[in-house]
Coordinates of C-alpha atoms in Angstrom, one line a residue:
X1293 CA -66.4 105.6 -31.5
X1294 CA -65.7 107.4 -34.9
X1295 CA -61.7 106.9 -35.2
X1296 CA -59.7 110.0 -35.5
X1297 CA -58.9 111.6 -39.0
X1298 CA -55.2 111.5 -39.8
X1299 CA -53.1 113.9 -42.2
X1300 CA -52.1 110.9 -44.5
X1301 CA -56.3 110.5 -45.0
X1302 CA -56.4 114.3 -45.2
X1303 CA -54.0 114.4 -47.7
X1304 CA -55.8 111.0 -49.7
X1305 CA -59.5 112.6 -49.6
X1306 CA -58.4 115.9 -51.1
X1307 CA -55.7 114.4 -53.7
X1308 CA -53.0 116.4 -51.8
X1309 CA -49.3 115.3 -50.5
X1310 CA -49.4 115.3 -46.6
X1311 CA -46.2 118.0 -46.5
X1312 CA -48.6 119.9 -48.5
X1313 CA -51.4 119.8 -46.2
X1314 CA -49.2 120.1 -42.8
X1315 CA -47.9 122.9 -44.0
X1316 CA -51.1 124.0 -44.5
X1317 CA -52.6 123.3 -41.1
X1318 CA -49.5 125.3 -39.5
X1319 CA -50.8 128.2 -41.7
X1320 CA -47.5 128.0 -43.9
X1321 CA -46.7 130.8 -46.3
X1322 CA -45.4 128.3 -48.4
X1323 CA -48.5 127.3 -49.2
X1324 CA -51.4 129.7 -51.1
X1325 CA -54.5 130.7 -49.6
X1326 CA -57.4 128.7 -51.9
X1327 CA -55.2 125.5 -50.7
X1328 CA -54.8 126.7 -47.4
X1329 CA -58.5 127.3 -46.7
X1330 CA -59.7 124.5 -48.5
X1331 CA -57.3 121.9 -46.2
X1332 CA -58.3 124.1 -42.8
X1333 CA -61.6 123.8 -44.0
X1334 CA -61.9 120.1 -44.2
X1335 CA -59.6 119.6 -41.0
X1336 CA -62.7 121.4 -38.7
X1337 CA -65.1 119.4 -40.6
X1338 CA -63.6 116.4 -39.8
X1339 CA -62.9 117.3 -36.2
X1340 CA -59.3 116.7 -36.9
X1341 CA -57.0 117.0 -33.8
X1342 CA -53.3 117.1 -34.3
X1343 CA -51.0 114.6 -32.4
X1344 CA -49.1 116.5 -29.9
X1345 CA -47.1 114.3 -28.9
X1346 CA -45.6 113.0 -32.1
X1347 CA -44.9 116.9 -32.6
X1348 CA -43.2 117.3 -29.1
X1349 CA -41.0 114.3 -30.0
X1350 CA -40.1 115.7 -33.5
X1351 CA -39.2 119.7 -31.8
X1352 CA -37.5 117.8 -28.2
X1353 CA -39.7 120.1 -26.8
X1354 CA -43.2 119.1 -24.7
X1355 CA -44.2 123.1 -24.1
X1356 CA -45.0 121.7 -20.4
X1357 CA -43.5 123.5 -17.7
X1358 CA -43.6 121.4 -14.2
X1359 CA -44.6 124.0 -11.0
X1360 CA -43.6 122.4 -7.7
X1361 CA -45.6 124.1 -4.7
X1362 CA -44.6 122.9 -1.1
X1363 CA -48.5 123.1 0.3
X1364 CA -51.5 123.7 -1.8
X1365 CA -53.5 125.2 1.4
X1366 CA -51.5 128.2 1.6
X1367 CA -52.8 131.1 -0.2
X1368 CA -49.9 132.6 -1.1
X1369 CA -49.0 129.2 -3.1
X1370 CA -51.8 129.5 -4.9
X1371 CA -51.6 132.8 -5.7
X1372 CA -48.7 132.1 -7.3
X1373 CA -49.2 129.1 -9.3
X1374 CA -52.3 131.4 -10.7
X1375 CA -49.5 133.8 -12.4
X1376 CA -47.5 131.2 -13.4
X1377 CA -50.8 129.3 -15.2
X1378 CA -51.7 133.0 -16.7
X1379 CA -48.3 133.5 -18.3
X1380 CA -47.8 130.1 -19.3
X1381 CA -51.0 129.3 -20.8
X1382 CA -50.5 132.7 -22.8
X1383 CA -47.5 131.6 -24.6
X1384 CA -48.7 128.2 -25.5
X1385 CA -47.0 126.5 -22.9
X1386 CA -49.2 123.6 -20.5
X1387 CA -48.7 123.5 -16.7
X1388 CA -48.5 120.3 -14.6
X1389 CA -48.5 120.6 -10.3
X1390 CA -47.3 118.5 -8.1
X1391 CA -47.3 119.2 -4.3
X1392 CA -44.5 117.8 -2.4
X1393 CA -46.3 118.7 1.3
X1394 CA -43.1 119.8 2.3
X1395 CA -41.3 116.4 2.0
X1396 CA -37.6 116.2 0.4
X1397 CA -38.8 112.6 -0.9
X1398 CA -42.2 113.5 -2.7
X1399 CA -39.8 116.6 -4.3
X1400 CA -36.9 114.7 -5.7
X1401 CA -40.0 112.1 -6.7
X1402 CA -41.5 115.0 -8.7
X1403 CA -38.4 115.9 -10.3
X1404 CA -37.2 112.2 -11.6
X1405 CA -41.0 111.4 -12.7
X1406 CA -41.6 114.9 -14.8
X1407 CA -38.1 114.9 -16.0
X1408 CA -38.5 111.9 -17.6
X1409 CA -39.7 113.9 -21.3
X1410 CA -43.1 115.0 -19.7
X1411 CA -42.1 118.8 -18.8
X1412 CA -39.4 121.6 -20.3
X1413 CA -38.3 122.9 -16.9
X1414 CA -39.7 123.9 -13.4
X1415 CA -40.5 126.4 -11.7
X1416 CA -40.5 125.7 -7.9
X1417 CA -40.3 126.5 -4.2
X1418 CA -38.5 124.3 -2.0
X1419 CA -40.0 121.9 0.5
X1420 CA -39.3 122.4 4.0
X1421 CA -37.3 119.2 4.7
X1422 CA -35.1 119.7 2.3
X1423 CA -34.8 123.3 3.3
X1424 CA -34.2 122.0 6.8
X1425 CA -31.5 119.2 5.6
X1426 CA -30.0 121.7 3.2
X1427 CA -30.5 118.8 0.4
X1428 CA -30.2 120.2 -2.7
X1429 CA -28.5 117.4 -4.5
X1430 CA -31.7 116.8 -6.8
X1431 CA -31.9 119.9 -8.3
X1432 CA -28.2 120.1 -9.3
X1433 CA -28.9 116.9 -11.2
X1434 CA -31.4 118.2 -13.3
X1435 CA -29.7 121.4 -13.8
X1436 CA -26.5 119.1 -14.9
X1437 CA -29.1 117.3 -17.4
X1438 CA -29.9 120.4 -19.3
X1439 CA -33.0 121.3 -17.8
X1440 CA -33.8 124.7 -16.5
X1441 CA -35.1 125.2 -13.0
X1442 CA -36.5 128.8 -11.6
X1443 CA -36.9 129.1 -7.8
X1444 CA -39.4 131.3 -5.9
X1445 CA -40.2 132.3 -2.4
X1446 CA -38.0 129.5 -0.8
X1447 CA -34.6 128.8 -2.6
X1448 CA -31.2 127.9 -1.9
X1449 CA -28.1 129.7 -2.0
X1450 CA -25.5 126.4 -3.3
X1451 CA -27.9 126.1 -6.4
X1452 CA -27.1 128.1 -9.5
X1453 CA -30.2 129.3 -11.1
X1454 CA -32.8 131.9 -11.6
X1455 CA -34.7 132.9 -8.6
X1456 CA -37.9 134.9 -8.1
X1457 CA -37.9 136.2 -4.3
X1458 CA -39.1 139.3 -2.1
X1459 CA -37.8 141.5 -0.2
X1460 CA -38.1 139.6 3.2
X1461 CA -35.1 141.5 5.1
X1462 CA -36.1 145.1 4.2
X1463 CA -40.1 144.9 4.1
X1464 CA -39.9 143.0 7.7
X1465 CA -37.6 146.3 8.8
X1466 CA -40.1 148.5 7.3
X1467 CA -43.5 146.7 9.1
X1468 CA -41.3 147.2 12.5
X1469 CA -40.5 151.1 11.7
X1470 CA -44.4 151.2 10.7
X1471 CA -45.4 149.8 14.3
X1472 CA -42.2 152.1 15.7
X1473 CA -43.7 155.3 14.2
X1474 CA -47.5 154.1 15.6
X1475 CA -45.8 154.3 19.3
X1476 CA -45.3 150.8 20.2
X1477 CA -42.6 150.3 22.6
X1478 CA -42.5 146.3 23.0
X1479 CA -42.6 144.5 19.5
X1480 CA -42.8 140.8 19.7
X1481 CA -41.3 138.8 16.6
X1482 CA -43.8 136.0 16.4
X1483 CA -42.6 132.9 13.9
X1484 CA -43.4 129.5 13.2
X1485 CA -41.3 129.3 10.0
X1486 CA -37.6 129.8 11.9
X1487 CA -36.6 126.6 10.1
X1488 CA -36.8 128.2 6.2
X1489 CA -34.8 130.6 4.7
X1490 CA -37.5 133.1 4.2
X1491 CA -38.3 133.4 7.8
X1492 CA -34.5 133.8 9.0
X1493 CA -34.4 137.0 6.4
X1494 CA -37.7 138.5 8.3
X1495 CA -36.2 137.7 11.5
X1496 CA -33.1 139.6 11.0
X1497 CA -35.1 142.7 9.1
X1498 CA -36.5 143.0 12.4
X1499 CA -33.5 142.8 14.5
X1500 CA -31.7 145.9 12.0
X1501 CA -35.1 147.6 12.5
X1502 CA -34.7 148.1 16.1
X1503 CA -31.0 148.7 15.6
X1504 CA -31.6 151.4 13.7
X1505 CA -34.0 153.1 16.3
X1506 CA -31.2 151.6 19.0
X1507 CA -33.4 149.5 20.5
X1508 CA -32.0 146.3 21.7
X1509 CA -33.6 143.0 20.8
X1510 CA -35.5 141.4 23.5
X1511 CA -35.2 137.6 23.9
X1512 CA -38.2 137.2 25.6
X1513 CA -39.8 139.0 23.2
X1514 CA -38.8 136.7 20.0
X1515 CA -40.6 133.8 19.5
X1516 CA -39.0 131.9 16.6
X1517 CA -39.7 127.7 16.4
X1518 CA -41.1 125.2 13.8
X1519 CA -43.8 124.0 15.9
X1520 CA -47.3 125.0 16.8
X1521 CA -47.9 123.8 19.7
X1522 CA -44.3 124.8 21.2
X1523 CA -45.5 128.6 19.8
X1524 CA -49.1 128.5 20.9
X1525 CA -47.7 128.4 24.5
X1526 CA -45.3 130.2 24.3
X1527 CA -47.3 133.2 22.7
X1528 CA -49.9 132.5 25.5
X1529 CA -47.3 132.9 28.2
X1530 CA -46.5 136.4 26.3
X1531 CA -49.6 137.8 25.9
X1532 CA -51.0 137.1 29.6
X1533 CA -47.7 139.6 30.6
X1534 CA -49.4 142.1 29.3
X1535 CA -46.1 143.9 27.8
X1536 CA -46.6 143.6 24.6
X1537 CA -48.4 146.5 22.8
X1538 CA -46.7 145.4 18.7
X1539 CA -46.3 142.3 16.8
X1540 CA -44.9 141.2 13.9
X1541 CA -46.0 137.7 12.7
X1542 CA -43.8 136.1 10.2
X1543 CA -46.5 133.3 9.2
X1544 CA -50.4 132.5 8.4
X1545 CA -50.5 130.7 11.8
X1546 CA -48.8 133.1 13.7
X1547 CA -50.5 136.0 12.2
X1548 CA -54.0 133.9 13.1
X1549 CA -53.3 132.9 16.5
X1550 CA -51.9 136.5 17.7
X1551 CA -55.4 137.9 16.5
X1552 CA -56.9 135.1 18.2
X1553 CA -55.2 134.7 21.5
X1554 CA -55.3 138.7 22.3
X1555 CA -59.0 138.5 21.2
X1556 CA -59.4 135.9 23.7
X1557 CA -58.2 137.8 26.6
X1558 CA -59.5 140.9 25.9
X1559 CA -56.7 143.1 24.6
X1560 CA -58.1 146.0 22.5
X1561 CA -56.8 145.9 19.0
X1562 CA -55.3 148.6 17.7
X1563 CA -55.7 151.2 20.7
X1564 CA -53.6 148.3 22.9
X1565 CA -52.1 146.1 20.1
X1566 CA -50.9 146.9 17.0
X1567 CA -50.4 143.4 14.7
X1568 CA -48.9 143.2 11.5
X1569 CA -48.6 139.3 9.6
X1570 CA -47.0 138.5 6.9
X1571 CA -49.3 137.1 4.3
X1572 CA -52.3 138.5 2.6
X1573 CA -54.8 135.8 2.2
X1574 CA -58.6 136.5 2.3
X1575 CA -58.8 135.3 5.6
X1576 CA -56.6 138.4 6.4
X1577 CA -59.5 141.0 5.0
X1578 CA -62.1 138.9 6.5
X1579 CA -60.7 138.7 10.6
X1580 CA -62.9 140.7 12.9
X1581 CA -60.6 143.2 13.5
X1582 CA -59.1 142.7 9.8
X1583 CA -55.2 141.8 9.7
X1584 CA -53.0 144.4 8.4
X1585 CA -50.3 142.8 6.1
X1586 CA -47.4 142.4 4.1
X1587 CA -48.8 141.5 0.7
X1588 CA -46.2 139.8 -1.0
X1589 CA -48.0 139.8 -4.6
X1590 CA -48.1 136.0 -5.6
X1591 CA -49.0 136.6 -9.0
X1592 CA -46.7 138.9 -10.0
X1593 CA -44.1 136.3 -8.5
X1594 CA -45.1 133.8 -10.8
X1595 CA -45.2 135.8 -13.8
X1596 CA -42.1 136.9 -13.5
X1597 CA -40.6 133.1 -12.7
X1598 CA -43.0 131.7 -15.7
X1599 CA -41.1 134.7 -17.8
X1600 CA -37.7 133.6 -16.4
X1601 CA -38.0 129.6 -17.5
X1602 CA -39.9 130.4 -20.9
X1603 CA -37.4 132.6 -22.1
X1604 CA -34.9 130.0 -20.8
X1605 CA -36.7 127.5 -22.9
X1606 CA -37.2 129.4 -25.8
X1607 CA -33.2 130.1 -26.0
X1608 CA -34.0 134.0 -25.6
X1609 CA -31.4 134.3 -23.0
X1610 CA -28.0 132.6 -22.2
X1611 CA -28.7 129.4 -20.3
X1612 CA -25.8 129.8 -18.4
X1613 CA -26.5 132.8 -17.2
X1614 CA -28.6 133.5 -13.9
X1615 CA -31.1 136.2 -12.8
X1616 CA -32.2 136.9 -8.8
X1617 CA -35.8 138.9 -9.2
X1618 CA -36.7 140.5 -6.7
X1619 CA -40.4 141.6 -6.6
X1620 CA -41.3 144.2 -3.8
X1621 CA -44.0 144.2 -1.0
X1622 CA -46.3 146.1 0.2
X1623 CA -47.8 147.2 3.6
X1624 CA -51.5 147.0 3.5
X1625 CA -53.0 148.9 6.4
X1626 CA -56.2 147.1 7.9
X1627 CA -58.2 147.4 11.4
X1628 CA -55.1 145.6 13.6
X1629 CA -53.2 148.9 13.1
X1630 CA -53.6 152.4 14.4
X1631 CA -53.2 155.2 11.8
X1632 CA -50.0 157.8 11.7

């Protein structure tokens, strides 16, 4: 293998000093065009790579922002991470992922490994065990070492920094007025995600939703656990009574087995059922009737947290000072819904 060209031999084969011709490689006005061209020149000729790393050590900086994502099969994840990567990767900066499959362990695990000089900051959503254990001890830690952290989607109150959330209580009031407005009378709250923060905030949107219409909240109408197979019963159990004529799912499995189950015994979606779930993956568009959902805009989300850390990074802002975001959603009407 041909070994790599250094500046030092740059500088030796063209008779020039190695300031000279670094400064001429970062395009340096200090330096005059013939000279300039003439070292860029030879650089591309001889394939001449410069060594990152030894520049990340000289700045402190390794323009590498960590992204944290609780569980890579869910759309909406990935949907973000793709904004984060398209604003990142814009402004020069690199992306690493880890995915902590929901596991307080393989999080803090992340955080101690990547800290360690290999990323700038993260940007992150929080697993659900450490959700569920209300740990947040890791991410103080790093925050207390200097290094930013941006939350999205699922964050925690006790941890000062910026955050990149939506509008869970007000768009889960809204999807109940929609299915209020459409004439359904019984709408069953359907969640598998009781346990996270972002499915309490959609469960009490729809509780103030039927306040405001003074419509009392139904126990055996709510169906709110952390298991599947405790909510697959359960929603069978519903279903069979034949009361229910609205839904709103809080979660991709919820959302999926509602369609399913009614499907299954032969209730007529929208005429007897109106459904509404709350995600927007393609699998959404692609049901037979098609899902009608809260999109919650994943890319934008990660934009906007990839904005938040990088100007964090880049000194821009104070790094004391904290932002919440929050990025609005928006009912998309599909087949599973009758229209006003």
């Amino acid at each position: 293998m041909k070994p790599k060209i250094t500046l030092k031999q740059i500088a030796k084969d063209l008779g020039l000093s190695v300031s000279t011709v670094s400064k001429a490689l970062s395009d340096s006005h200090e330096i005059g065009t013939v000279t300039k061209n003439r070292v860029q020149e030879y650089a591309k000729l001889q394939n001449y790579k410069p060594n990152t790393m030894a520049k990340n050590l000289k700045n402190q900086r390794t323009n590498t922002i960590g992204v944290i994502i609780p569980n890579i099969l869910n759309p909406f994840f990935a949907k973000v991470f793709s904004g984060i990567e398209k604003a990142a990767n814009a402004k020069g900066y690199n992306v690493i992922t880890y995915i902590s499959n929901e596991s307080h362990s393989k999080e803090k695990q992340a955080m101690d490994l990547l800290s360690n000089g290999t990323v700038d900051g993260f940007i992150l959503s929080v697993a659900e065990e450490s959700q569920t254990k209300n740990v947040s001890s890791h991410f103080k830690e790093i925050l207390r070492e200097g290094m930013p952290i941006v939350m999205f989607d699922r964050t925690m109150d006790d941890v000062s920094c910026d955050k990149v959330i939506v509008d869970d209580f007000e768009s889960s009031m809204e999807a109940v007025k929609h299915l209020i407005k459409l004439g359904s009378k019984k709408i069953a709250l359907l969640s598998c995600i009781d346990n996270l923060s972002v499915g309490k905030h959609r469960a009490l949107g729809y509780e103030r939703a039927l306040q405001d219409y003074n419509r009392s909240v139904a126990d055996h109408l709510v169906i709110k656990t952390d298991s599947e197979e405790d909510f697959d019963s359960r929603l069978k159990k519903l279903l069979a009574s034949g009361e229910v004529d609205g839904i709103l799912a809080l979660d991709e499995h919820s959302s999926t087995m509602a369609m399913k189950l009614a499907i299954q015994k032969g209730i007529i979606i929208p005429e007897e059922l109106c459904i509404i779930g709350f995600a927007d993956g393609v699998w959404s568009r692609r049901l037979t009737p098609s899902l009608s959902t809260i999109s919650q805009h994943g890319p934008e989300i990660g934009a906007e947290a990839a904005k938040l850390l990088m100007e964090k990074l880049e000194r821009k802002v104070d790094i004391h000072s904290y932002k919440t975001i929050v990025v609005k959603t928006e009912l998309r009407q599909r087949d599973s819904t009758r229209k006003l």
